[in-house]
Amino acid sequence: MKNSIRSIIALTLLTVGSSAAYAENTWKDTSKDAWLDGKAESTLLFNTNLNSFDINTDVKNGVVILTGKVESDVDKALAGELVASLEGVNSVDNRLTVINDESHKDSKMLTALTDSKIETVVKTKLLFESEVSGTDIEVEVKQGVVTLSGKVDSDAAKQLAVTLAKNTTDVKSVVDKLKISKH
């Protein structure tokens, strides 16, 4: 009986001791992860090339998980590399979403340049057409859609101005806001 009681006490002490050691290791791991999380957040915050308010960090067992959104693939790579270079980081799981990649920026720039070209060509055509008072017509272009506004002398001049705009390369459509002025 004495041996059974001693065995139960020894087993209880071993169980409590191992639980305390496990709790201490878990506490240390959690503290280390929290410390790494703060370090990652600070590193991203102080980098002037990134909008750190759109980037979230979580750390589990030394693995930093990046979520949120960035403007480009370069920003995504930069955030990952900055965090990976921190001491204590085992690896980075970069789940950042690129919301405005370079091809999209290039496409927007190309559209803006095309719109500018269309506006210049239409305005030039209107100025050189003697039957239309081009100085009284405003030309605006957005994504290939030309809007004509202002005053013309007659319905024929209005139709001519709209036709000149429609016959311009890269024009998708024409919005006619022209008014016929009464003499």
mmCIF file with all atom_site columns, C-alpha atoms in Angstrom:
data_model
loop_
_atom_site.group_PDB
_atom_site.id
_atom_site.type_symbol
_atom_site.label_atom_id
_atom_site.label_alt_id
_atom_site.label_comp_id
_atom_site.label_asym_id
_atom_site.label_entity_id
_atom_site.label_seq_id
_atom_site.pdbx_PDB_ins_code
_atom_site.Cartn_x
_atom_site.Cartn_y
_atom_site.Cartn_z
_atom_site.occupancy
_atom_site.B_iso_or_equiv
_atom_site.pdbx_formal_charge
_atom_site.auth_seq_id
_atom_site.auth_comp_id
_atom_site.auth_asym_id
_atom_site.auth_atom_id
_atom_site.pdbx_PDB_model_num
ATOM 1   C CA . MET A 1 1   ? 0.000   0.000  0.000   1.00 0.00 ? 1   MET A CA 1
ATOM 2   C CA . LYS A 1 2   ? 2.827   2.353  0.872   1.00 0.00 ? 2   LYS A CA 1
ATOM 3   C CA . ASN A 1 3   ? 4.398   1.704  -2.533  1.00 0.00 ? 3   ASN A CA 1
ATOM 4   C CA . SER A 1 4   ? 1.088   2.396  -4.281  1.00 0.00 ? 4   SER A CA 1
ATOM 5   C CA . ILE A 1 5   ? 0.707   5.733  -2.491  1.00 0.00 ? 5   ILE A CA 1
ATOM 6   C CA . ARG A 1 6   ? 4.321   6.616  -3.308  1.00 0.00 ? 6   ARG A CA 1
ATOM 7   C CA . SER A 1 7   ? 3.727   5.667  -6.949  1.00 0.00 ? 7   SER A CA 1
ATOM 8   C CA . ILE A 1 8   ? 0.599   7.827  -7.113  1.00 0.00 ? 8   ILE A CA 1
ATOM 9   C CA . ILE A 1 9   ? 2.418   10.777 -5.513  1.00 0.00 ? 9   ILE A CA 1
ATOM 10  C CA . ALA A 1 10  ? 5.407   10.352 -7.844  1.00 0.00 ? 10  ALA A CA 1
ATOM 11  C CA . LEU A 1 11  ? 3.104   10.123 -10.865 1.00 0.00 ? 11  LEU A CA 1
ATOM 12  C CA . THR A 1 12  ? 1.204   13.215 -9.722  1.00 0.00 ? 12  THR A CA 1
ATOM 13  C CA . LEU A 1 13  ? 4.415   15.177 -9.250  1.00 0.00 ? 13  LEU A CA 1
ATOM 14  C CA . LEU A 1 14  ? 5.675   14.132 -12.686 1.00 0.00 ? 14  LEU A CA 1
ATOM 15  C CA . THR A 1 15  ? 2.381   15.127 -14.310 1.00 0.00 ? 15  THR A CA 1
ATOM 16  C CA . VAL A 1 16  ? 2.278   18.525 -12.566 1.00 0.00 ? 16  VAL A CA 1
ATOM 17  C CA . GLY A 1 17  ? 5.940   19.127 -13.348 1.00 0.00 ? 17  GLY A CA 1
ATOM 18  C CA . SER A 1 18  ? 5.585   18.287 -17.027 1.00 0.00 ? 18  SER A CA 1
ATOM 19  C CA . SER A 1 19  ? 2.408   20.407 -17.294 1.00 0.00 ? 19  SER A CA 1
ATOM 20  C CA . ALA A 1 20  ? 4.229   23.350 -15.735 1.00 0.00 ? 20  ALA A CA 1
ATOM 21  C CA . ALA A 1 21  ? 7.124   22.886 -18.150 1.00 0.00 ? 21  ALA A CA 1
ATOM 22  C CA . TYR A 1 22  ? 4.670   22.676 -21.082 1.00 0.00 ? 22  TYR A CA 1
ATOM 23  C CA . ALA A 1 23  ? 2.831   25.803 -19.883 1.00 0.00 ? 23  ALA A CA 1
ATOM 24  C CA . GLU A 1 24  ? 6.139   27.640 -19.529 1.00 0.00 ? 24  GLU A CA 1
ATOM 25  C CA . ASN A 1 25  ? 7.227   26.674 -23.065 1.00 0.00 ? 25  ASN A CA 1
ATOM 26  C CA . THR A 1 26  ? 3.820   27.656 -24.475 1.00 0.00 ? 26  THR A CA 1
ATOM 27  C CA . TRP A 1 27  ? 4.032   30.989 -22.663 1.00 0.00 ? 27  TRP A CA 1
ATOM 28  C CA . LYS A 1 28  ? 7.545   31.571 -24.026 1.00 0.00 ? 28  LYS A CA 1
ATOM 29  C CA . ASP A 1 29  ? 6.430   30.704 -27.596 1.00 0.00 ? 29  ASP A CA 1
ATOM 30  C CA . THR A 1 30  ? 3.421   33.003 -27.324 1.00 0.00 ? 30  THR A CA 1
ATOM 31  C CA . SER A 1 31  ? 5.562   35.819 -25.951 1.00 0.00 ? 31  SER A CA 1
ATOM 32  C CA . LYS A 1 32  ? 8.135   35.359 -28.718 1.00 0.00 ? 32  LYS A CA 1
ATOM 33  C CA . ASP A 1 33  ? 5.398   35.402 -31.372 1.00 0.00 ? 33  ASP A CA 1
ATOM 34  C CA . ALA A 1 34  ? 3.899   38.575 -29.894 1.00 0.00 ? 34  ALA A CA 1
ATOM 35  C CA . TRP A 1 35  ? 7.339   40.197 -29.816 1.00 0.00 ? 35  TRP A CA 1
ATOM 36  C CA . LEU A 1 36  ? 7.962   39.215 -33.470 1.00 0.00 ? 36  LEU A CA 1
ATOM 37  C CA . ASP A 1 37  ? 4.513   40.516 -34.442 1.00 0.00 ? 37  ASP A CA 1
ATOM 38  C CA . GLY A 1 38  ? 5.287   43.911 -32.911 1.00 0.00 ? 38  GLY A CA 1
ATOM 39  C CA . LYS A 1 39  ? 8.684   43.969 -34.574 1.00 0.00 ? 39  LYS A CA 1
ATOM 40  C CA . ALA A 1 40  ? 7.166   43.140 -37.990 1.00 0.00 ? 40  ALA A CA 1
ATOM 41  C CA . GLU A 1 41  ? 4.431   45.774 -37.591 1.00 0.00 ? 41  GLU A CA 1
ATOM 42  C CA . SER A 1 42  ? 7.010   48.417 -36.636 1.00 0.00 ? 42  SER A CA 1
ATOM 43  C CA . THR A 1 43  ? 9.293   47.536 -39.535 1.00 0.00 ? 43  THR A CA 1
ATOM 44  C CA . LEU A 1 44  ? 6.428   47.888 -42.017 1.00 0.00 ? 44  LEU A CA 1
ATOM 45  C CA . LEU A 1 45  ? 5.194   51.092 -40.347 1.00 0.00 ? 45  LEU A CA 1
ATOM 46  C CA . PHE A 1 46  ? 8.551   52.832 -40.608 1.00 0.00 ? 46  PHE A CA 1
ATOM 47  C CA . ASN A 1 47  ? 9.073   51.917 -44.266 1.00 0.00 ? 47  ASN A CA 1
ATOM 48  C CA . THR A 1 48  ? 7.977   54.957 -46.279 1.00 0.00 ? 48  THR A CA 1
ATOM 49  C CA . ASN A 1 49  ? 7.411   52.927 -49.468 1.00 0.00 ? 49  ASN A CA 1
ATOM 50  C CA . LEU A 1 50  ? 4.553   50.899 -47.985 1.00 0.00 ? 50  LEU A CA 1
ATOM 51  C CA . ASN A 1 51  ? 1.122   51.782 -46.652 1.00 0.00 ? 51  ASN A CA 1
ATOM 52  C CA . SER A 1 52  ? 1.385   49.665 -43.522 1.00 0.00 ? 52  SER A CA 1
ATOM 53  C CA . PHE A 1 53  ? -2.212  50.397 -42.500 1.00 0.00 ? 53  PHE A CA 1
ATOM 54  C CA . ASP A 1 54  ? -3.343  48.033 -45.269 1.00 0.00 ? 54  ASP A CA 1
ATOM 55  C CA . ILE A 1 55  ? -0.976  45.224 -44.181 1.00 0.00 ? 55  ILE A CA 1
ATOM 56  C CA . ASN A 1 56  ? -1.787  42.866 -41.305 1.00 0.00 ? 56  ASN A CA 1
ATOM 57  C CA . THR A 1 57  ? 0.691   40.601 -39.554 1.00 0.00 ? 57  THR A CA 1
ATOM 58  C CA . ASP A 1 58  ? 0.097   37.443 -37.529 1.00 0.00 ? 58  ASP A CA 1
ATOM 59  C CA . VAL A 1 59  ? 2.802   35.228 -36.087 1.00 0.00 ? 59  VAL A CA 1
ATOM 60  C CA . LYS A 1 60  ? 2.532   31.532 -35.250 1.00 0.00 ? 60  LYS A CA 1
ATOM 61  C CA . ASN A 1 61  ? 5.613   29.638 -34.102 1.00 0.00 ? 61  ASN A CA 1
ATOM 62  C CA . GLY A 1 62  ? 7.958   32.164 -35.701 1.00 0.00 ? 62  GLY A CA 1
ATOM 63  C CA . VAL A 1 63  ? 6.132   32.164 -39.062 1.00 0.00 ? 63  VAL A CA 1
ATOM 64  C CA . VAL A 1 64  ? 4.902   35.640 -40.002 1.00 0.00 ? 64  VAL A CA 1
ATOM 65  C CA . ILE A 1 65  ? 1.676   35.657 -42.037 1.00 0.00 ? 65  ILE A CA 1
ATOM 66  C CA . LEU A 1 66  ? 1.149   38.820 -44.089 1.00 0.00 ? 66  LEU A CA 1
ATOM 67  C CA . THR A 1 67  ? -2.405  39.628 -45.214 1.00 0.00 ? 67  THR A CA 1
ATOM 68  C CA . GLY A 1 68  ? -4.056  42.727 -46.622 1.00 0.00 ? 68  GLY A CA 1
ATOM 69  C CA . LYS A 1 69  ? -3.451  44.680 -49.791 1.00 0.00 ? 69  LYS A CA 1
ATOM 70  C CA . VAL A 1 70  ? -0.606  46.493 -51.508 1.00 0.00 ? 70  VAL A CA 1
ATOM 71  C CA . GLU A 1 71  ? -0.347  48.589 -54.672 1.00 0.00 ? 71  GLU A CA 1
ATOM 72  C CA . SER A 1 72  ? 2.095   46.454 -56.676 1.00 0.00 ? 72  SER A CA 1
ATOM 73  C CA . ASP A 1 73  ? 4.077   43.238 -56.890 1.00 0.00 ? 73  ASP A CA 1
ATOM 74  C CA . VAL A 1 74  ? 7.146   45.238 -55.840 1.00 0.00 ? 74  VAL A CA 1
ATOM 75  C CA . ASP A 1 75  ? 5.386   46.351 -52.619 1.00 0.00 ? 75  ASP A CA 1
ATOM 76  C CA . LYS A 1 76  ? 4.367   42.742 -51.907 1.00 0.00 ? 76  LYS A CA 1
ATOM 77  C CA . ALA A 1 77  ? 7.949   41.520 -52.353 1.00 0.00 ? 77  ALA A CA 1
ATOM 78  C CA . LEU A 1 78  ? 9.330   44.415 -50.277 1.00 0.00 ? 78  LEU A CA 1
ATOM 79  C CA . ALA A 1 79  ? 7.015   43.689 -47.347 1.00 0.00 ? 79  ALA A CA 1
ATOM 80  C CA . GLY A 1 80  ? 7.950   40.012 -47.436 1.00 0.00 ? 80  GLY A CA 1
ATOM 81  C CA . GLU A 1 81  ? 11.683  40.685 -47.577 1.00 0.00 ? 81  GLU A CA 1
ATOM 82  C CA . LEU A 1 82  ? 11.583  43.303 -44.805 1.00 0.00 ? 82  LEU A CA 1
ATOM 83  C CA . VAL A 1 83  ? 9.830   40.903 -42.446 1.00 0.00 ? 83  VAL A CA 1
ATOM 84  C CA . ALA A 1 84  ? 11.954  37.897 -43.470 1.00 0.00 ? 84  ALA A CA 1
ATOM 85  C CA . SER A 1 85  ? 15.120  39.824 -42.583 1.00 0.00 ? 85  SER A CA 1
ATOM 86  C CA . LEU A 1 86  ? 14.029  40.255 -38.949 1.00 0.00 ? 86  LEU A CA 1
ATOM 87  C CA . GLU A 1 87  ? 15.929  38.214 -36.379 1.00 0.00 ? 87  GLU A CA 1
ATOM 88  C CA . GLY A 1 88  ? 13.785  35.408 -34.976 1.00 0.00 ? 88  GLY A CA 1
ATOM 89  C CA . VAL A 1 89  ? 11.530  35.063 -38.017 1.00 0.00 ? 89  VAL A CA 1
ATOM 90  C CA . ASN A 1 90  ? 11.549  31.454 -39.236 1.00 0.00 ? 90  ASN A CA 1
ATOM 91  C CA . SER A 1 91  ? 9.691   32.165 -42.472 1.00 0.00 ? 91  SER A CA 1
ATOM 92  C CA . VAL A 1 92  ? 7.115   34.466 -44.101 1.00 0.00 ? 92  VAL A CA 1
ATOM 93  C CA . ASP A 1 93  ? 3.772   33.376 -45.537 1.00 0.00 ? 93  ASP A CA 1
ATOM 94  C CA . ASN A 1 94  ? 3.099   36.308 -47.881 1.00 0.00 ? 94  ASN A CA 1
ATOM 95  C CA . ARG A 1 95  ? -0.649  36.361 -48.610 1.00 0.00 ? 95  ARG A CA 1
ATOM 96  C CA . LEU A 1 96  ? -0.763  40.036 -49.604 1.00 0.00 ? 96  LEU A CA 1
ATOM 97  C CA . THR A 1 97  ? -3.132  40.913 -52.446 1.00 0.00 ? 97  THR A CA 1
ATOM 98  C CA . VAL A 1 98  ? -1.890  43.219 -55.199 1.00 0.00 ? 98  VAL A CA 1
ATOM 99  C CA . ILE A 1 99  ? -4.688  45.671 -56.037 1.00 0.00 ? 99  ILE A CA 1
ATOM 100 C CA . ASN A 1 100 ? -2.994  47.826 -58.632 1.00 0.00 ? 100 ASN A CA 1
ATOM 101 C CA . ASP A 1 101 ? -0.388  45.865 -60.535 1.00 0.00 ? 101 ASP A CA 1
ATOM 102 C CA . GLU A 1 102 ? 1.930   47.445 -63.088 1.00 0.00 ? 102 GLU A CA 1
ATOM 103 C CA . SER A 1 103 ? -0.011  46.208 -66.107 1.00 0.00 ? 103 SER A CA 1
ATOM 104 C CA . HIS A 1 104 ? -3.092  47.961 -64.738 1.00 0.00 ? 104 HIS A CA 1
ATOM 105 C CA . LYS A 1 105 ? -1.094  51.169 -64.239 1.00 0.00 ? 105 LYS A CA 1
ATOM 106 C CA . ASP A 1 106 ? 0.298   50.847 -67.767 1.00 0.00 ? 106 ASP A CA 1
ATOM 107 C CA . SER A 1 107 ? -3.210  50.326 -69.116 1.00 0.00 ? 107 SER A CA 1
ATOM 108 C CA . LYS A 1 108 ? -4.494  53.425 -67.305 1.00 0.00 ? 108 LYS A CA 1
ATOM 109 C CA . MET A 1 109 ? -1.570  55.466 -68.624 1.00 0.00 ? 109 MET A CA 1
ATOM 110 C CA . LEU A 1 110 ? -2.149  54.212 -72.166 1.00 0.00 ? 110 LEU A CA 1
ATOM 111 C CA . THR A 1 111 ? -5.857  55.116 -71.918 1.00 0.00 ? 111 THR A CA 1
ATOM 112 C CA . ALA A 1 112 ? -4.984  58.611 -70.659 1.00 0.00 ? 112 ALA A CA 1
ATOM 113 C CA . LEU A 1 113 ? -2.503  59.129 -73.507 1.00 0.00 ? 113 LEU A CA 1
ATOM 114 C CA . THR A 1 114 ? -4.991  57.859 -76.083 1.00 0.00 ? 114 THR A CA 1
ATOM 115 C CA . ASP A 1 115 ? -7.693  60.168 -74.681 1.00 0.00 ? 115 ASP A CA 1
ATOM 116 C CA . SER A 1 116 ? -5.295  63.097 -74.865 1.00 0.00 ? 116 SER A CA 1
ATOM 117 C CA . LYS A 1 117 ? -4.416  62.266 -78.466 1.00 0.00 ? 117 LYS A CA 1
ATOM 118 C CA . ILE A 1 118 ? -8.105  61.961 -79.417 1.00 0.00 ? 118 ILE A CA 1
ATOM 119 C CA . GLU A 1 119 ? -8.895  65.306 -77.773 1.00 0.00 ? 119 GLU A CA 1
ATOM 120 C CA . THR A 1 120 ? -6.074  67.025 -79.672 1.00 0.00 ? 120 THR A CA 1
ATOM 121 C CA . VAL A 1 121 ? -7.044  65.508 -83.033 1.00 0.00 ? 121 VAL A CA 1
ATOM 122 C CA . VAL A 1 122 ? -10.775 66.304 -82.645 1.00 0.00 ? 122 VAL A CA 1
ATOM 123 C CA . LYS A 1 123 ? -10.076 69.862 -81.473 1.00 0.00 ? 123 LYS A CA 1
ATOM 124 C CA . THR A 1 124 ? -7.658  70.373 -84.405 1.00 0.00 ? 124 THR A CA 1
ATOM 125 C CA . LYS A 1 125 ? -10.229 69.049 -86.907 1.00 0.00 ? 125 LYS A CA 1
ATOM 126 C CA . LEU A 1 126 ? -12.864 71.416 -85.502 1.00 0.00 ? 126 LEU A CA 1
ATOM 127 C CA . LEU A 1 127 ? -10.508 74.394 -85.613 1.00 0.00 ? 127 LEU A CA 1
ATOM 128 C CA . PHE A 1 128 ? -9.506  73.722 -89.222 1.00 0.00 ? 128 PHE A CA 1
ATOM 129 C CA . GLU A 1 129 ? -13.048 73.098 -90.472 1.00 0.00 ? 129 GLU A CA 1
ATOM 130 C CA . SER A 1 130 ? -14.255 76.460 -91.797 1.00 0.00 ? 130 SER A CA 1
ATOM 131 C CA . GLU A 1 131 ? -17.950 75.504 -91.514 1.00 0.00 ? 131 GLU A CA 1
ATOM 132 C CA . VAL A 1 132 ? -17.705 74.923 -87.747 1.00 0.00 ? 132 VAL A CA 1
ATOM 133 C CA . SER A 1 133 ? -16.692 77.512 -85.171 1.00 0.00 ? 133 SER A CA 1
ATOM 134 C CA . GLY A 1 134 ? -14.158 75.283 -83.386 1.00 0.00 ? 134 GLY A CA 1
ATOM 135 C CA . THR A 1 135 ? -13.255 77.957 -80.832 1.00 0.00 ? 135 THR A CA 1
ATOM 136 C CA . ASP A 1 136 ? -16.815 77.751 -79.420 1.00 0.00 ? 136 ASP A CA 1
ATOM 137 C CA . ILE A 1 137 ? -16.743 73.953 -78.938 1.00 0.00 ? 137 ILE A CA 1
ATOM 138 C CA . GLU A 1 138 ? -15.337 72.207 -75.860 1.00 0.00 ? 138 GLU A CA 1
ATOM 139 C CA . VAL A 1 139 ? -13.929 68.712 -76.359 1.00 0.00 ? 139 VAL A CA 1
ATOM 140 C CA . GLU A 1 140 ? -13.606 66.253 -73.470 1.00 0.00 ? 140 GLU A CA 1
ATOM 141 C CA . VAL A 1 141 ? -12.528 62.622 -73.812 1.00 0.00 ? 141 VAL A CA 1
ATOM 142 C CA . LYS A 1 142 ? -12.800 59.835 -71.259 1.00 0.00 ? 142 LYS A CA 1
ATOM 143 C CA . GLN A 1 143 ? -11.919 56.243 -72.210 1.00 0.00 ? 143 GLN A CA 1
ATOM 144 C CA . GLY A 1 144 ? -12.475 56.964 -75.890 1.00 0.00 ? 144 GLY A CA 1
ATOM 145 C CA . VAL A 1 145 ? -15.851 58.664 -75.422 1.00 0.00 ? 145 VAL A CA 1
ATOM 146 C CA . VAL A 1 146 ? -15.839 62.209 -76.833 1.00 0.00 ? 146 VAL A CA 1
ATOM 147 C CA . THR A 1 147 ? -18.165 64.800 -75.338 1.00 0.00 ? 147 THR A CA 1
ATOM 148 C CA . LEU A 1 148 ? -18.789 67.922 -77.417 1.00 0.00 ? 148 LEU A CA 1
ATOM 149 C CA . SER A 1 149 ? -20.312 70.943 -75.714 1.00 0.00 ? 149 SER A CA 1
ATOM 150 C CA . GLY A 1 150 ? -20.652 74.606 -76.597 1.00 0.00 ? 150 GLY A CA 1
ATOM 151 C CA . LYS A 1 151 ? -22.389 76.485 -79.402 1.00 0.00 ? 151 LYS A CA 1
ATOM 152 C CA . VAL A 1 152 ? -22.641 76.083 -83.163 1.00 0.00 ? 152 VAL A CA 1
ATOM 153 C CA . ASP A 1 153 ? -24.425 78.229 -85.758 1.00 0.00 ? 153 ASP A CA 1
ATOM 154 C CA . SER A 1 154 ? -26.751 75.619 -87.266 1.00 0.00 ? 154 SER A CA 1
ATOM 155 C CA . ASP A 1 155 ? -28.008 72.057 -87.152 1.00 0.00 ? 155 ASP A CA 1
ATOM 156 C CA . ALA A 1 156 ? -25.750 71.245 -90.122 1.00 0.00 ? 156 ALA A CA 1
ATOM 157 C CA . ALA A 1 157 ? -22.701 72.605 -88.244 1.00 0.00 ? 157 ALA A CA 1
ATOM 158 C CA . LYS A 1 158 ? -23.709 70.494 -85.238 1.00 0.00 ? 158 LYS A CA 1
ATOM 159 C CA . GLN A 1 159 ? -23.945 67.336 -87.373 1.00 0.00 ? 159 GLN A CA 1
ATOM 160 C CA . LEU A 1 160 ? -20.621 68.154 -89.040 1.00 0.00 ? 160 LEU A CA 1
ATOM 161 C CA . ALA A 1 161 ? -18.875 68.577 -85.648 1.00 0.00 ? 161 ALA A CA 1
ATOM 162 C CA . VAL A 1 162 ? -20.282 65.256 -84.359 1.00 0.00 ? 162 VAL A CA 1
ATOM 163 C CA . THR A 1 163 ? -19.317 63.470 -87.608 1.00 0.00 ? 163 THR A CA 1
ATOM 164 C CA . LEU A 1 164 ? -15.768 64.867 -87.485 1.00 0.00 ? 164 LEU A CA 1
ATOM 165 C CA . ALA A 1 165 ? -15.416 63.535 -83.936 1.00 0.00 ? 165 ALA A CA 1
ATOM 166 C CA . LYS A 1 166 ? -16.930 60.120 -84.808 1.00 0.00 ? 166 LYS A CA 1
ATOM 167 C CA . ASN A 1 167 ? -14.550 59.720 -87.763 1.00 0.00 ? 167 ASN A CA 1
ATOM 168 C CA . THR A 1 168 ? -11.477 60.193 -85.569 1.00 0.00 ? 168 THR A CA 1
ATOM 169 C CA . THR A 1 169 ? -9.303  57.132 -84.894 1.00 0.00 ? 169 THR A CA 1
ATOM 170 C CA . ASP A 1 170 ? -9.810  55.457 -81.468 1.00 0.00 ? 170 ASP A CA 1
ATOM 171 C CA . VAL A 1 171 ? -13.146 57.235 -80.789 1.00 0.00 ? 171 VAL A CA 1
ATOM 172 C CA . LYS A 1 172 ? -15.673 54.776 -79.344 1.00 0.00 ? 172 LYS A CA 1
ATOM 173 C CA . SER A 1 173 ? -18.651 57.118 -79.267 1.00 0.00 ? 173 SER A CA 1
ATOM 174 C CA . VAL A 1 174 ? -19.639 60.802 -79.224 1.00 0.00 ? 174 VAL A CA 1
ATOM 175 C CA . VAL A 1 175 ? -21.885 62.526 -76.697 1.00 0.00 ? 175 VAL A CA 1
ATOM 176 C CA . ASP A 1 176 ? -23.520 65.552 -78.306 1.00 0.00 ? 176 ASP A CA 1
ATOM 177 C CA . LYS A 1 177 ? -24.170 68.411 -75.881 1.00 0.00 ? 177 LYS A CA 1
ATOM 178 C CA . LEU A 1 178 ? -23.892 71.105 -78.562 1.00 0.00 ? 178 LEU A CA 1
ATOM 179 C CA . LYS A 1 179 ? -26.462 73.918 -78.634 1.00 0.00 ? 179 LYS A CA 1
ATOM 180 C CA . ILE A 1 180 ? -27.485 75.854 -81.715 1.00 0.00 ? 180 ILE A CA 1
ATOM 181 C CA . SER A 1 181 ? -27.028 79.568 -81.098 1.00 0.00 ? 181 SER A CA 1
ATOM 182 C CA . LYS A 1 182 ? -29.814 81.878 -82.251 1.00 0.00 ? 182 LYS A CA 1
ATOM 183 C CA . HIS A 1 183 ? -28.691 85.002 -84.080 1.00 0.00 ? 183 HIS A CA 1
#
